[in-house]
C-alpha cells in the first residue's frame, strides 16, 4: 500500500460514531443536561444552548470532531450540542 492509503486507513479508524437512544425519553437540553443512553453510558452537555422537544423520538448520534471533542446530534431535529462522557 502507498503512504496515502495508509494515512487514509488510519484516519478512517479514528472516526467515532455512536448511535443510541436517550432514556428516559429525550426532552431536549438546557445548559448542563445529563443524558443517560440505552447502552449504559452517561454524557453531559458541555456547550451552552437550549432545545425543547416533546415528540418522543430519543435517537441520537455522538461523533467526534477534528479537535477531538464530542458532538451529540438529535436525529429527529438535526440539532447538535457539545457533550462529554461522564460514565
PDB file of C-alpha atoms in Angstrom:
ATOM      1  CA  UNK A   1       0.000   0.000   0.000  1.00  0.00           C
ATOM      2  CA  UNK A   2       1.075   3.564  -0.604  1.00  0.00           C
ATOM      3  CA  UNK A   3       1.738   6.155   2.084  1.00  0.00           C
ATOM      4  CA  UNK A   4      -1.514   7.987   1.185  1.00  0.00           C
ATOM      5  CA  UNK A   5      -3.536   4.758   1.516  1.00  0.00           C
ATOM      6  CA  UNK A   6      -2.012   4.127   4.961  1.00  0.00           C
ATOM      7  CA  UNK A   7      -2.904   7.666   6.106  1.00  0.00           C
ATOM      8  CA  UNK A   8      -6.489   7.290   4.849  1.00  0.00           C
ATOM      9  CA  UNK A   9      -6.860   3.914   6.584  1.00  0.00           C
ATOM     10  CA  UNK A  10      -5.610   5.398   9.892  1.00  0.00           C
ATOM     11  CA  UNK A  11      -7.935   8.385   9.525  1.00  0.00           C
ATOM     12  CA  UNK A  12     -10.929   6.092   8.897  1.00  0.00           C
ATOM     13  CA  UNK A  13     -10.082   4.077  12.028  1.00  0.00           C
ATOM     14  CA  UNK A  14     -10.029   7.275  14.107  1.00  0.00           C
ATOM     15  CA  UNK A  15     -13.622   8.177  13.231  1.00  0.00           C
ATOM     16  CA  UNK A  16     -16.020   7.780  16.135  1.00  0.00           C
ATOM     17  CA  UNK A  17     -19.744   7.295  15.801  1.00  0.00           C
ATOM     18  CA  UNK A  18     -22.131   6.091  18.470  1.00  0.00           C
ATOM     19  CA  UNK A  19     -25.839   5.613  17.803  1.00  0.00           C
ATOM     20  CA  UNK A  20     -28.034   5.279  20.869  1.00  0.00           C
ATOM     21  CA  UNK A  21     -31.340   6.173  22.456  1.00  0.00           C
ATOM     22  CA  UNK A  22     -31.695   8.603  25.368  1.00  0.00           C
ATOM     23  CA  UNK A  23     -33.549   7.119  28.341  1.00  0.00           C
ATOM     24  CA  UNK A  24     -35.938   8.150  29.700  1.00  0.00           C
ATOM     25  CA  UNK A  25     -37.486   9.878  26.700  1.00  0.00           C
ATOM     26  CA  UNK A  26     -35.468  12.749  25.150  1.00  0.00           C
ATOM     27  CA  UNK A  27     -36.796  16.199  26.166  1.00  0.00           C
ATOM     28  CA  UNK A  28     -34.008  18.428  24.821  1.00  0.00           C
ATOM     29  CA  UNK A  29     -31.225  20.208  26.690  1.00  0.00           C
ATOM     30  CA  UNK A  30     -30.974  23.275  28.879  1.00  0.00           C
ATOM     31  CA  UNK A  31     -27.394  24.060  29.891  1.00  0.00           C
ATOM     32  CA  UNK A  32     -25.875  21.205  31.869  1.00  0.00           C
ATOM     33  CA  UNK A  33     -28.208  18.420  30.839  1.00  0.00           C
ATOM     34  CA  UNK A  34     -27.154  14.841  31.588  1.00  0.00           C
ATOM     35  CA  UNK A  35     -28.083  12.192  29.009  1.00  0.00           C
ATOM     36  CA  UNK A  36     -28.363   8.527  30.011  1.00  0.00           C
ATOM     37  CA  UNK A  37     -28.156   6.231  26.991  1.00  0.00           C
ATOM     38  CA  UNK A  38     -29.638   2.785  26.418  1.00  0.00           C
ATOM     39  CA  UNK A  39     -26.095   1.331  26.246  1.00  0.00           C
ATOM     40  CA  UNK A  40     -25.365   2.389  29.853  1.00  0.00           C
ATOM     41  CA  UNK A  41     -23.182   5.392  29.013  1.00  0.00           C
ATOM     42  CA  UNK A  42     -23.837   8.798  30.561  1.00  0.00           C
ATOM     43  CA  UNK A  43     -22.952  12.064  28.806  1.00  0.00           C
ATOM     44  CA  UNK A  44     -23.195  15.703  29.948  1.00  0.00           C
ATOM     45  CA  UNK A  45     -23.817  18.798  27.850  1.00  0.00           C
ATOM     46  CA  UNK A  46     -20.546  20.793  27.620  1.00  0.00           C
ATOM     47  CA  UNK A  47     -21.561  23.737  25.420  1.00  0.00           C
ATOM     48  CA  UNK A  48     -24.276  26.319  26.104  1.00  0.00           C
ATOM     49  CA  UNK A  49     -27.641  26.086  24.439  1.00  0.00           C
ATOM     50  CA  UNK A  50     -31.260  25.152  24.898  1.00  0.00           C
ATOM     51  CA  UNK A  51     -33.617  22.900  22.992  1.00  0.00           C
ATOM     52  CA  UNK A  52     -37.124  21.825  23.974  1.00  0.00           C
ATOM     53  CA  UNK A  53     -38.539  18.687  22.430  1.00  0.00           C
ATOM     54  CA  UNK A  54     -41.678  16.684  23.219  1.00  0.00           C
ATOM     55  CA  UNK A  55     -42.400  14.440  20.243  1.00  0.00           C
ATOM     56  CA  UNK A  56     -40.913  11.237  21.624  1.00  0.00           C
ATOM     57  CA  UNK A  57     -38.007  10.431  19.275  1.00  0.00           C
ATOM     58  CA  UNK A  58     -34.982   9.721  21.506  1.00  0.00           C
ATOM     59  CA  UNK A  59     -32.403   8.601  18.911  1.00  0.00           C
ATOM     60  CA  UNK A  60     -29.055  10.407  18.988  1.00  0.00           C
ATOM     61  CA  UNK A  61     -25.713  10.128  17.219  1.00  0.00           C
ATOM     62  CA  UNK A  62     -22.495  11.044  19.017  1.00  0.00           C
ATOM     63  CA  UNK A  63     -19.466  11.801  16.848  1.00  0.00           C
ATOM     64  CA  UNK A  64     -16.022  13.245  17.440  1.00  0.00           C
ATOM     65  CA  UNK A  65     -14.938  16.422  15.645  1.00  0.00           C
ATOM     66  CA  UNK A  66     -11.481  17.169  14.274  1.00  0.00           C
ATOM     67  CA  UNK A  67     -10.448  18.737  17.609  1.00  0.00           C
ATOM     68  CA  UNK A  68     -11.322  15.538  19.489  1.00  0.00           C
ATOM     69  CA  UNK A  69     -14.472  16.981  21.100  1.00  0.00           C
ATOM     70  CA  UNK A  70     -17.715  15.003  21.110  1.00  0.00           C
ATOM     71  CA  UNK A  71     -20.918  16.254  19.494  1.00  0.00           C
ATOM     72  CA  UNK A  72     -24.369  14.774  20.105  1.00  0.00           C
ATOM     73  CA  UNK A  73     -26.970  15.209  17.365  1.00  0.00           C
ATOM     74  CA  UNK A  74     -30.654  14.538  17.937  1.00  0.00           C
ATOM     75  CA  UNK A  75     -31.679  12.676  14.781  1.00  0.00           C
ATOM     76  CA  UNK A  76     -35.278  13.921  14.550  1.00  0.00           C
ATOM     77  CA  UNK A  77     -34.421  17.636  14.778  1.00  0.00           C
ATOM     78  CA  UNK A  78     -30.922  17.653  13.306  1.00  0.00           C
ATOM     79  CA  UNK A  79     -29.837  19.891  16.213  1.00  0.00           C
ATOM     80  CA  UNK A  80     -26.489  19.197  17.875  1.00  0.00           C
ATOM     81  CA  UNK A  81     -24.707  20.112  21.110  1.00  0.00           C
ATOM     82  CA  UNK A  82     -21.236  19.505  22.528  1.00  0.00           C
ATOM     83  CA  UNK A  83     -21.080  16.711  25.124  1.00  0.00           C
ATOM     84  CA  UNK A  84     -18.533  14.860  27.234  1.00  0.00           C
ATOM     85  CA  UNK A  85     -18.765  11.380  28.662  1.00  0.00           C
ATOM     86  CA  UNK A  86     -19.078  11.232  32.450  1.00  0.00           C
ATOM     87  CA  UNK A  87     -19.730   7.492  32.890  1.00  0.00           C
TER      88      UNK A  87
END
